[in-house]
Short mmCIF file of C-alpha atoms in Angstrom, two decimals:
data_model
loop_
_atom_site.label_atom_id
_atom_site.label_comp_id
_atom_site.label_asym_id
_atom_site.label_seq_id
_atom_site.Cartn_x
_atom_site.Cartn_y
_atom_site.Cartn_z
CA MET A 1 119.97 -16.91 36.42
CA SER A 2 118.62 -16.94 32.73
CA ASP A 3 121.31 -18.28 29.62
CA ALA A 4 121.22 -14.88 27.88
CA THR A 5 122.64 -13.03 31.37
CA ALA A 6 124.93 -16.59 32.49
CA PRO A 7 128.58 -15.12 31.81
CA GLU A 8 130.35 -16.83 28.86
CA GLY A 9 131.50 -20.34 29.39
CA TYR A 10 129.01 -20.65 32.01
CA ASP A 11 126.49 -24.43 31.12
CA PRO A 12 122.96 -24.11 33.93
CA HIS A 13 122.30 -26.99 32.54
CA ALA A 14 125.42 -28.50 33.55
CA PHE A 15 124.02 -29.23 37.06
CA GLU A 16 121.36 -31.12 37.99
CA PRO A 17 118.50 -28.61 39.68
CA PHE A 18 117.24 -28.67 42.59
CA ALA A 19 114.65 -26.79 45.01
CA VAL A 20 115.14 -25.39 48.34
CA THR A 21 112.07 -25.61 51.35
CA VAL A 22 112.35 -24.05 54.89
CA ASP A 23 111.43 -25.86 57.66
CA LEU A 24 110.37 -24.43 61.03
CA ALA A 25 110.67 -25.75 64.39
CA VAL A 26 108.43 -23.13 67.04
CA PHE A 27 108.48 -23.90 70.82
CA THR A 28 106.77 -22.21 73.09
CA VAL A 29 106.06 -23.02 77.38
CA ARG A 30 102.46 -23.94 77.67
CA GLU A 31 100.79 -25.27 81.59
CA SER A 32 104.79 -26.03 81.72
CA ARG A 33 105.36 -27.90 79.62
CA LEU A 34 107.83 -27.59 76.02
CA HIS A 35 105.75 -27.64 73.22
CA VAL A 36 106.24 -27.45 69.60
CA LEU A 37 103.77 -26.34 66.57
CA LEU A 38 103.62 -29.08 63.92
CA VAL A 39 101.19 -29.11 60.84
CA GLU A 40 99.18 -32.61 59.50
CA ARG A 41 100.04 -32.96 56.40
CA GLY A 42 97.29 -32.38 53.60
CA GLU A 43 99.18 -33.41 50.98
CA ASP A 44 101.44 -36.39 49.74
CA PRO A 45 104.40 -37.59 50.48
CA TYR A 46 103.52 -38.31 54.18
CA ARG A 47 99.96 -37.21 53.37
CA GLY A 48 97.85 -38.04 56.78
CA ARG A 49 100.93 -37.54 58.97
CA TRP A 50 102.35 -34.54 61.74
CA ALA A 51 105.42 -32.31 60.60
CA LEU A 52 106.82 -28.78 61.07
CA PRO A 53 106.18 -26.20 59.19
CA GLY A 54 107.28 -24.85 55.73
CA GLY A 55 107.05 -25.22 52.44
CA PHE A 56 109.08 -24.31 49.12
CA VAL A 57 110.68 -20.85 48.71
CA LEU A 58 109.73 -19.42 45.87
CA PRO A 59 112.06 -18.02 42.66
CA ARG A 60 112.07 -14.68 43.82
CA GLU A 61 111.56 -14.65 47.91
CA SER A 62 115.27 -15.01 50.49
CA ALA A 63 114.74 -18.24 52.67
CA GLY A 64 114.06 -15.66 55.61
CA ILE A 65 111.00 -14.28 53.77
CA ALA A 66 109.52 -18.01 53.01
CA ALA A 67 109.36 -18.91 56.01
CA ARG A 68 107.32 -16.35 57.50
CA ARG A 69 105.11 -17.31 54.49
CA GLU A 70 104.86 -20.14 55.03
CA LEU A 71 104.52 -20.50 58.59
CA ALA A 72 101.04 -17.76 58.47
CA GLU A 73 100.17 -20.02 55.77
CA GLU A 74 100.21 -23.29 57.16
CA THR A 75 99.12 -22.86 61.01
CA GLY A 76 96.05 -19.16 60.14
CA LEU A 77 99.11 -17.09 62.29
CA THR A 78 98.67 -13.74 61.73
CA GLU A 79 101.85 -11.91 59.64
CA ASP A 80 101.73 -9.22 62.54
CA THR A 81 102.37 -12.86 64.77
CA VAL A 82 104.66 -14.50 62.01
CA SER A 83 106.81 -10.69 61.42
CA ALA A 84 107.40 -10.21 65.11
CA LEU A 85 108.87 -14.01 65.68
CA HIS A 86 112.46 -13.53 66.04
CA LEU A 87 113.24 -16.79 63.58
CA GLU A 88 117.56 -18.28 64.30
CA GLN A 89 118.46 -19.80 60.92
CA LEU A 90 119.05 -23.17 62.69
CA ARG A 91 121.15 -25.20 60.50
CA THR A 92 121.41 -26.08 56.15
CA TYR A 93 119.56 -29.79 56.38
CA SER A 94 120.55 -31.34 52.10
CA ASP A 95 120.85 -35.19 52.20
CA PRO A 96 120.00 -36.34 48.94
CA ASP A 97 117.45 -38.69 49.52
CA ARG A 98 115.44 -36.44 52.24
CA ASP A 99 112.98 -35.80 50.09
CA PRO A 100 111.24 -38.35 47.55
CA ARG A 101 109.42 -36.45 45.33
CA MET A 102 113.22 -34.61 44.62
CA ARG A 103 116.68 -32.85 45.69
CA VAL A 104 115.38 -30.90 47.80
CA VAL A 105 117.09 -28.47 49.93
CA SER A 106 115.75 -27.30 54.11
CA VAL A 107 117.46 -24.37 55.20
CA ALA A 108 115.62 -24.49 58.98
CA TYR A 109 114.53 -21.96 61.49
CA THR A 110 114.08 -22.33 65.24
CA ALA A 111 112.77 -19.80 67.98
CA LEU A 112 111.45 -20.08 71.55
CA VAL A 113 108.32 -17.75 72.06
CA PRO A 114 105.51 -16.86 74.59
CA ASP A 115 102.05 -16.25 73.69
CA LEU A 116 101.41 -17.69 70.86
CA PRO A 117 98.07 -18.07 69.60
CA GLU A 118 96.22 -21.39 68.63
CA PRO A 119 97.07 -22.08 65.31
CA ARG A 120 94.71 -23.40 62.61
CA GLY A 121 95.71 -25.98 59.30
CA GLY A 122 95.56 -23.57 56.02
CA GLY A 123 98.08 -23.46 52.21
CA ASP A 124 99.30 -27.76 51.94
CA ALA A 125 98.31 -28.11 55.72
CA ALA A 126 95.05 -30.35 57.12
CA SER A 127 94.95 -28.88 60.10
CA ALA A 128 97.95 -27.24 62.92
CA GLN A 129 98.52 -27.90 66.53
CA TRP A 130 100.59 -27.26 69.57
CA TRP A 131 102.07 -30.72 69.94
CA ASP A 132 103.94 -31.80 73.67
CA ALA A 133 107.04 -31.98 73.15
CA GLY A 134 108.47 -35.12 75.19
CA GLY A 135 105.39 -36.94 73.04
CA LEU A 136 106.08 -37.17 69.77
CA GLY A 137 105.49 -39.92 66.93
CA THR A 138 107.89 -40.39 64.38
CA LEU A 139 107.22 -36.99 62.19
CA ALA A 140 107.72 -37.01 57.53
CA PHE A 141 110.39 -36.44 56.38
CA ASP A 142 113.58 -35.77 58.31
CA HIS A 143 112.22 -33.69 60.82
CA ASP A 144 112.96 -35.75 63.59
CA ARG A 145 116.71 -34.52 63.20
CA ILE A 146 115.83 -31.27 62.76
CA LEU A 147 113.56 -30.78 65.86
CA ALA A 148 115.81 -32.39 67.81
CA ASP A 149 119.09 -29.99 66.52
CA ALA A 150 116.37 -27.39 66.71
CA ARG A 151 115.59 -28.37 71.22
CA ALA A 152 119.39 -28.32 71.76
CA ARG A 153 119.52 -24.80 70.19
CA ILE A 154 116.94 -23.69 72.60
CA GLY A 155 118.57 -25.45 75.09
CA ALA A 156 121.35 -23.50 74.42
CA LYS A 157 119.44 -20.14 74.10
CA LEU A 158 118.11 -20.71 77.97
CA GLU A 159 122.48 -20.76 78.67
CA TYR A 160 123.43 -17.85 77.55
CA THR A 161 120.13 -15.03 77.50
CA CYS A 162 117.65 -13.91 79.40
CA LEU A 163 114.81 -15.37 77.74
CA ALA A 164 113.39 -17.48 80.37
CA THR A 165 112.11 -14.64 82.13
CA ALA A 166 109.94 -13.95 79.36
CA PHE A 167 107.56 -16.89 79.77
CA CYS A 168 107.36 -16.40 83.66
CA PRO A 169 104.73 -13.24 84.86
CA PRO A 170 105.88 -10.47 84.67
CA GLU A 171 106.48 -10.61 88.75
CA PHE A 172 107.96 -14.53 89.35
CA THR A 173 109.75 -16.23 92.34
CA LEU A 174 112.83 -18.00 91.49
CA GLY A 175 111.25 -21.17 91.42
CA GLU A 176 108.88 -20.22 88.46
CA LEU A 177 111.50 -19.15 86.83
CA GLN A 178 113.75 -22.29 87.43
CA GLN A 179 110.72 -24.08 86.25
CA VAL A 180 111.14 -22.76 82.96
CA TYR A 181 114.71 -23.92 82.63
CA GLU A 182 113.49 -27.56 84.05
CA THR A 183 110.85 -27.78 80.83
CA VAL A 184 112.94 -26.41 78.32
CA TRP A 185 115.73 -29.17 79.53
CA GLY A 186 114.22 -31.76 80.44
CA VAL A 187 116.08 -31.50 83.83
CA GLU A 188 115.32 -31.59 87.37
CA LEU A 189 117.76 -28.78 88.68
CA ASP A 190 119.20 -28.14 92.63
CA ARG A 191 116.90 -25.24 93.83
CA PRO A 192 120.07 -23.59 96.24
CA ASN A 193 122.62 -23.68 93.39
CA PHE A 194 120.16 -22.53 90.96
CA ARG A 195 119.06 -19.68 92.94
CA ARG A 196 122.93 -18.67 93.71
CA LYS A 197 123.80 -18.58 90.54
CA VAL A 198 120.66 -16.50 89.61
CA LEU A 199 120.72 -13.81 91.85
CA ALA A 200 124.99 -14.17 90.89
CA THR A 201 124.38 -13.19 87.18
CA PRO A 202 124.55 -9.35 86.59
CA GLY A 203 121.28 -7.58 85.02
CA PHE A 204 119.38 -10.84 85.30
CA VAL A 205 117.13 -10.33 88.44
CA GLN A 206 115.76 -8.16 90.29
CA ALA A 207 113.70 -8.05 93.21
CA VAL A 208 110.38 -6.66 93.52
CA GLU A 209 109.76 -3.91 97.23
CA GLY A 210 107.07 -6.05 99.05
CA PRO A 211 105.62 -8.94 100.61
CA PRO A 212 106.95 -12.20 100.14
CA ARG A 213 104.28 -15.03 97.83
CA ARG A 214 103.29 -18.07 98.84
CA THR A 215 103.60 -20.74 95.99
CA GLY A 216 102.40 -23.23 97.48
CA GLY A 217 103.29 -27.02 99.29
CA ARG A 218 104.84 -26.55 102.88
CA GLY A 219 107.68 -23.63 102.17
CA LYS A 220 108.34 -20.09 103.31
CA PRO A 221 106.85 -17.59 100.67
CA ALA A 222 108.58 -16.59 97.77
CA ALA A 223 109.95 -13.71 97.39
CA LEU A 224 109.16 -11.87 94.04
CA HIS A 225 111.08 -10.53 91.34
CA ARG A 226 111.13 -8.89 87.66
CA ALA A 227 112.91 -9.61 83.98
CA GLY A 228 116.26 -7.36 84.55
CA ALA A 229 118.10 -5.29 82.43
CA ALA A 230 120.66 -7.30 80.81
CA THR A 231 119.68 -8.89 77.03
CA ALA A 232 122.64 -11.39 78.23
CA LEU A 233 123.93 -14.73 81.15
CA HIS A 234 127.45 -13.68 82.72
CA PRO A 235 128.32 -15.41 83.14
CA PRO A 236 125.88 -17.96 81.15
CA LEU A 237 123.90 -20.17 83.43
CA LEU A 238 125.35 -24.38 81.75
CA ARG A 239 123.05 -27.46 82.24
CA PRO A 240 123.87 -30.12 84.41
CA GLU A 241 126.57 -31.62 82.60
CA GLY A 242 125.67 -34.89 81.00
CA ARG A 243 122.36 -34.03 81.58
CA SER A 244 121.24 -32.05 78.90
CA THR A 245 118.13 -32.14 76.35
#
């Protein structure tokens, strides 16, 4: 709002200016491990440190548009790839000293998505890559806090939605589906209990006709399933109490 259009009696200069940024915690499952997309900062502050992709919101754009623009610029992912992602707004981070440059308020987004390509650096990011979420060092700014909050959010996403089936082959065993849950949640699940809950949830999975598939080990071949028609789980498939990530 310019001074010319400000309501009478309102002085925009009476308030300390601050910047708005976006940060993105994007996860995927690779080689049966949960991975997060990180960029190496190419500029100060924290030059050379790893951080979540993100950057400043421009004067004439929304936070959501800025999030997709920054993700494309800093990782080299195509605009088509980025525009197809379902980004969920996580929360706002506004501690006064979270950025050494000035007062910065960040709107964070998160996503858990399958089959993303290898990223490359761009913009003010020297490089970008997928990192095993279980073996990270200390990230720049307050991104450790954002990452922890985002991981808790995607863990809850698997409790209430059918998202886990997107990380399985088109036809999968219940053991493969269980492995996705164990990877994201970071817990070991009881196989009979997991199987019972999945099969009791309407529309979660659908049995595939045909011979079962051997998945290794000494057990019997396992029956195959495909994703069902449901998008939400009723009842939810909750994590074991006290063992969430």
